[in-house]
């Protein structure tokens, strides 16, 4: 099989897989929109674009405000095994605990659950020709990564996060 046929076949299979998940994505979207209205205990952090650019490094700004992604295996947090909390790098809201971190083999820090469901917000992401579930900080709306349904028990979820979007706070 030549390269062009391989790429064409891959795109067709990817499109088919994405279309087969659209109905699930729509139900997920409606359920997460309802959750957003329940997040009354979290006070929003709202800043201008200029303020975010001053607060964040260029890489953090690209990932957290423009929904970019870091290169796989580039984050030191991927190999972090200390006990502690992974907080939003922009507003320091605790997002994940080291007790739910696992090695997914993907090259990004991965967790099977957030510290509190209300600390993260999920929304449908149709970029890159596929449907995924984006994970954002519930306080400042910073893009953190995506969640997939191929994780370990007990949740079966894999929160695949950009390390640059997280700040590790070691447990004392």
mmCIF file of C-alpha atoms in Angstrom:
data_model
loop_
_atom_site.group_PDB
_atom_site.id
_atom_site.type_symbol
_atom_site.label_atom_id
_atom_site.label_comp_id
_atom_site.label_asym_id
_atom_site.label_seq_id
_atom_site.Cartn_x
_atom_site.Cartn_y
_atom_site.Cartn_z
ATOM 1 C CA UNK A 1 0.000 0.000 0.000
ATOM 2 C CA UNK A 2 1.471 3.343 -0.944
ATOM 3 C CA UNK A 3 1.530 6.345 1.369
ATOM 4 C CA UNK A 4 -1.351 8.184 -0.340
ATOM 5 C CA UNK A 5 -3.671 5.150 -0.070
ATOM 6 C CA UNK A 6 -2.654 4.622 3.550
ATOM 7 C CA UNK A 7 -3.384 8.251 4.463
ATOM 8 C CA UNK A 8 -6.706 8.232 2.594
ATOM 9 C CA UNK A 9 -7.761 5.014 4.316
ATOM 10 C CA UNK A 10 -6.756 6.424 7.703
ATOM 11 C CA UNK A 11 -8.804 9.577 7.134
ATOM 12 C CA UNK A 12 -11.871 7.585 6.096
ATOM 13 C CA UNK A 13 -11.597 5.316 9.147
ATOM 14 C CA UNK A 14 -11.089 8.324 11.415
ATOM 15 C CA UNK A 15 -14.122 10.093 9.949
ATOM 16 C CA UNK A 16 -16.243 6.954 10.378
ATOM 17 C CA UNK A 17 -15.132 6.606 14.007
ATOM 18 C CA UNK A 18 -15.883 10.277 14.680
ATOM 19 C CA UNK A 19 -19.343 10.045 13.114
ATOM 20 C CA UNK A 20 -20.181 6.965 15.132
ATOM 21 C CA UNK A 21 -19.426 8.901 18.333
ATOM 22 C CA UNK A 22 -21.389 12.063 17.434
ATOM 23 C CA UNK A 23 -24.592 10.933 19.155
ATOM 24 C CA UNK A 24 -22.615 10.147 22.319
ATOM 25 C CA UNK A 25 -20.886 13.518 22.095
ATOM 26 C CA UNK A 26 -24.216 15.338 21.795
ATOM 27 C CA UNK A 27 -25.555 13.680 24.934
ATOM 28 C CA UNK A 28 -22.292 14.449 26.734
ATOM 29 C CA UNK A 29 -22.545 18.099 25.684
ATOM 30 C CA UNK A 30 -26.075 18.466 26.996
ATOM 31 C CA UNK A 31 -25.159 16.820 30.303
ATOM 32 C CA UNK A 32 -22.044 18.965 30.810
ATOM 33 C CA UNK A 33 -23.921 22.157 29.976
ATOM 34 C CA UNK A 34 -26.263 21.339 32.824
ATOM 35 C CA UNK A 35 -23.295 20.813 35.132
ATOM 36 C CA UNK A 36 -21.881 24.254 34.270
ATOM 37 C CA UNK A 37 -24.911 25.919 35.796
ATOM 38 C CA UNK A 38 -24.385 23.909 39.011
ATOM 39 C CA UNK A 39 -20.846 25.218 39.564
ATOM 40 C CA UNK A 40 -21.963 27.940 41.950
ATOM 41 C CA UNK A 41 -19.235 27.294 44.540
ATOM 42 C CA UNK A 42 -16.419 28.233 42.140
ATOM 43 C CA UNK A 43 -15.848 31.930 41.612
ATOM 44 C CA UNK A 44 -14.794 32.636 38.015
ATOM 45 C CA UNK A 45 -11.446 34.278 37.218
ATOM 46 C CA UNK A 46 -11.878 36.605 34.267
ATOM 47 C CA UNK A 47 -8.926 38.385 32.671
ATOM 48 C CA UNK A 48 -8.341 40.178 29.402
ATOM 49 C CA UNK A 49 -6.254 38.575 26.705
ATOM 50 C CA UNK A 50 -3.456 41.029 27.509
ATOM 51 C CA UNK A 51 -3.566 40.057 31.196
ATOM 52 C CA UNK A 52 -3.319 36.340 30.339
ATOM 53 C CA UNK A 53 -0.341 37.065 28.058
ATOM 54 C CA UNK A 54 1.426 38.814 30.949
ATOM 55 C CA UNK A 55 0.589 36.101 33.471
ATOM 56 C CA UNK A 56 1.421 33.019 31.356
ATOM 57 C CA UNK A 57 4.529 31.950 29.475
ATOM 58 C CA UNK A 58 4.163 31.933 25.675
ATOM 59 C CA UNK A 59 3.809 28.119 25.723
ATOM 60 C CA UNK A 60 1.204 28.247 28.500
ATOM 61 C CA UNK A 61 -0.708 30.967 26.673
ATOM 62 C CA UNK A 62 -0.733 28.917 23.457
ATOM 63 C CA UNK A 63 -2.009 25.817 25.226
ATOM 64 C CA UNK A 64 -4.277 27.248 27.901
ATOM 65 C CA UNK A 65 -5.845 30.164 26.018
ATOM 66 C CA UNK A 66 -5.540 29.093 22.367
ATOM 67 C CA UNK A 67 -6.191 25.365 22.917
ATOM 68 C CA UNK A 68 -2.805 24.161 21.720
ATOM 69 C CA UNK A 69 -0.993 21.037 22.882
ATOM 70 C CA UNK A 70 2.503 20.304 24.069
ATOM 71 C CA UNK A 71 4.743 17.686 22.510
ATOM 72 C CA UNK A 72 4.350 14.184 23.936
ATOM 73 C CA UNK A 73 6.920 13.274 26.616
ATOM 74 C CA UNK A 74 7.998 16.939 26.958
ATOM 75 C CA UNK A 75 6.518 17.571 30.408
ATOM 76 C CA UNK A 76 8.426 16.642 33.572
ATOM 77 C CA UNK A 77 5.004 16.087 35.182
ATOM 78 C CA UNK A 78 4.528 13.019 32.991
ATOM 79 C CA UNK A 79 7.089 11.156 35.127
ATOM 80 C CA UNK A 80 6.106 12.831 38.428
ATOM 81 C CA UNK A 81 5.316 10.218 41.070
ATOM 82 C CA UNK A 82 5.402 12.342 44.238
ATOM 83 C CA UNK A 83 2.301 12.725 46.392
ATOM 84 C CA UNK A 84 0.469 15.981 45.918
ATOM 85 C CA UNK A 85 -1.981 17.990 43.867
ATOM 86 C CA UNK A 86 -1.969 19.064 40.240
ATOM 87 C CA UNK A 87 -3.536 22.527 40.083
ATOM 88 C CA UNK A 88 -4.400 24.820 37.172
ATOM 89 C CA UNK A 89 -1.235 26.699 36.215
ATOM 90 C CA UNK A 90 -3.277 29.844 35.527
ATOM 91 C CA UNK A 91 -5.499 30.164 38.626
ATOM 92 C CA UNK A 92 -4.241 27.397 40.972
ATOM 93 C CA UNK A 93 -7.601 25.636 41.311
ATOM 94 C CA UNK A 94 -6.845 22.029 42.387
ATOM 95 C CA UNK A 95 -7.731 19.770 39.441
ATOM 96 C CA UNK A 96 -6.161 16.328 40.003
ATOM 97 C CA UNK A 97 -4.618 14.318 42.820
ATOM 98 C CA UNK A 98 -1.495 12.192 42.526
ATOM 99 C CA UNK A 99 -3.625 9.291 43.833
ATOM 100 C CA UNK A 100 -5.531 9.211 40.517
ATOM 101 C CA UNK A 101 -2.471 9.633 38.276
ATOM 102 C CA UNK A 102 -1.396 6.692 36.119
ATOM 103 C CA UNK A 103 1.064 5.955 33.320
ATOM 104 C CA UNK A 104 -1.041 5.868 30.169
ATOM 105 C CA UNK A 105 1.939 5.456 27.844
ATOM 106 C CA UNK A 106 0.717 8.438 25.803
ATOM 107 C CA UNK A 107 3.417 10.914 26.834
ATOM 108 C CA UNK A 108 1.081 13.243 28.738
ATOM 109 C CA UNK A 109 0.207 13.282 32.455
ATOM 110 C CA UNK A 110 -2.936 11.162 32.792
ATOM 111 C CA UNK A 111 -5.504 10.785 35.568
ATOM 112 C CA UNK A 112 -8.592 8.608 35.967
ATOM 113 C CA UNK A 113 -10.625 11.290 37.814
ATOM 114 C CA UNK A 114 -10.479 14.971 38.810
ATOM 115 C CA UNK A 115 -10.240 15.969 42.481
ATOM 116 C CA UNK A 116 -13.822 17.278 42.270
ATOM 117 C CA UNK A 117 -15.999 16.937 39.189
ATOM 118 C CA UNK A 118 -17.061 20.577 39.574
ATOM 119 C CA UNK A 119 -13.400 21.742 39.296
ATOM 120 C CA UNK A 120 -13.269 20.787 35.630
ATOM 121 C CA UNK A 121 -15.578 21.703 32.807
ATOM 122 C CA UNK A 122 -16.005 19.516 29.742
ATOM 123 C CA UNK A 123 -17.125 20.495 26.268
ATOM 124 C CA UNK A 124 -17.217 18.920 22.837
ATOM 125 C CA UNK A 125 -14.128 19.627 20.704
ATOM 126 C CA UNK A 126 -14.559 19.020 16.964
ATOM 127 C CA UNK A 127 -11.096 20.266 15.952
ATOM 128 C CA UNK A 128 -8.608 18.212 13.940
ATOM 129 C CA UNK A 129 -11.379 16.392 12.075
ATOM 130 C CA UNK A 130 -12.496 14.347 15.091
ATOM 131 C CA UNK A 131 -14.837 14.620 18.049
ATOM 132 C CA UNK A 132 -13.221 14.678 21.477
ATOM 133 C CA UNK A 133 -14.141 15.939 24.925
ATOM 134 C CA UNK A 134 -12.098 18.954 25.962
ATOM 135 C CA UNK A 135 -11.252 19.527 29.638
ATOM 136 C CA UNK A 136 -11.110 23.090 30.954
ATOM 137 C CA UNK A 137 -10.488 24.594 34.369
ATOM 138 C CA UNK A 138 -13.903 25.489 35.830
ATOM 139 C CA UNK A 139 -12.528 28.663 37.426
ATOM 140 C CA UNK A 140 -10.624 30.334 34.560
ATOM 141 C CA UNK A 141 -11.679 28.309 31.493
ATOM 142 C CA UNK A 142 -8.075 27.379 30.698
ATOM 143 C CA UNK A 143 -7.722 24.485 28.257
ATOM 144 C CA UNK A 144 -6.026 21.618 30.095
ATOM 145 C CA UNK A 145 -6.390 18.669 27.730
ATOM 146 C CA UNK A 146 -8.969 16.044 26.793
ATOM 147 C CA UNK A 147 -10.762 13.125 28.449
ATOM 148 C CA UNK A 148 -11.151 9.733 26.782
ATOM 149 C CA UNK A 149 -13.042 6.580 27.737
ATOM 150 C CA UNK A 150 -10.051 4.219 27.565
ATOM 151 C CA UNK A 151 -8.705 4.664 31.103
ATOM 152 C CA UNK A 152 -8.327 2.265 34.012
ATOM 153 C CA UNK A 153 -10.872 1.254 36.642
ATOM 154 C CA UNK A 154 -12.693 2.470 38.600
ATOM 155 C CA UNK A 155 -13.854 5.207 36.159
ATOM 156 C CA UNK A 156 -12.597 3.901 32.816
ATOM 157 C CA UNK A 157 -11.616 7.493 31.993
ATOM 158 C CA UNK A 158 -8.270 8.930 30.902
ATOM 159 C CA UNK A 159 -7.873 12.639 31.557
ATOM 160 C CA UNK A 160 -4.948 13.330 29.213
ATOM 161 C CA UNK A 161 -3.558 16.698 30.359
ATOM 162 C CA UNK A 162 -0.937 19.103 29.070
ATOM 163 C CA UNK A 163 1.729 19.293 31.777
ATOM 164 C CA UNK A 164 2.333 22.981 31.049
ATOM 165 C CA UNK A 165 -1.307 23.645 32.039
ATOM 166 C CA UNK A 166 -0.718 22.116 35.471
ATOM 167 C CA UNK A 167 1.223 23.222 38.529
ATOM 168 C CA UNK A 168 2.323 20.456 40.924
ATOM 169 C CA UNK A 169 1.962 21.173 44.637
ATOM 170 C CA UNK A 170 3.871 18.580 46.667
ATOM 171 C CA UNK A 171 2.080 17.200 49.723
ATOM 172 C CA UNK A 172 3.837 18.224 52.945
#
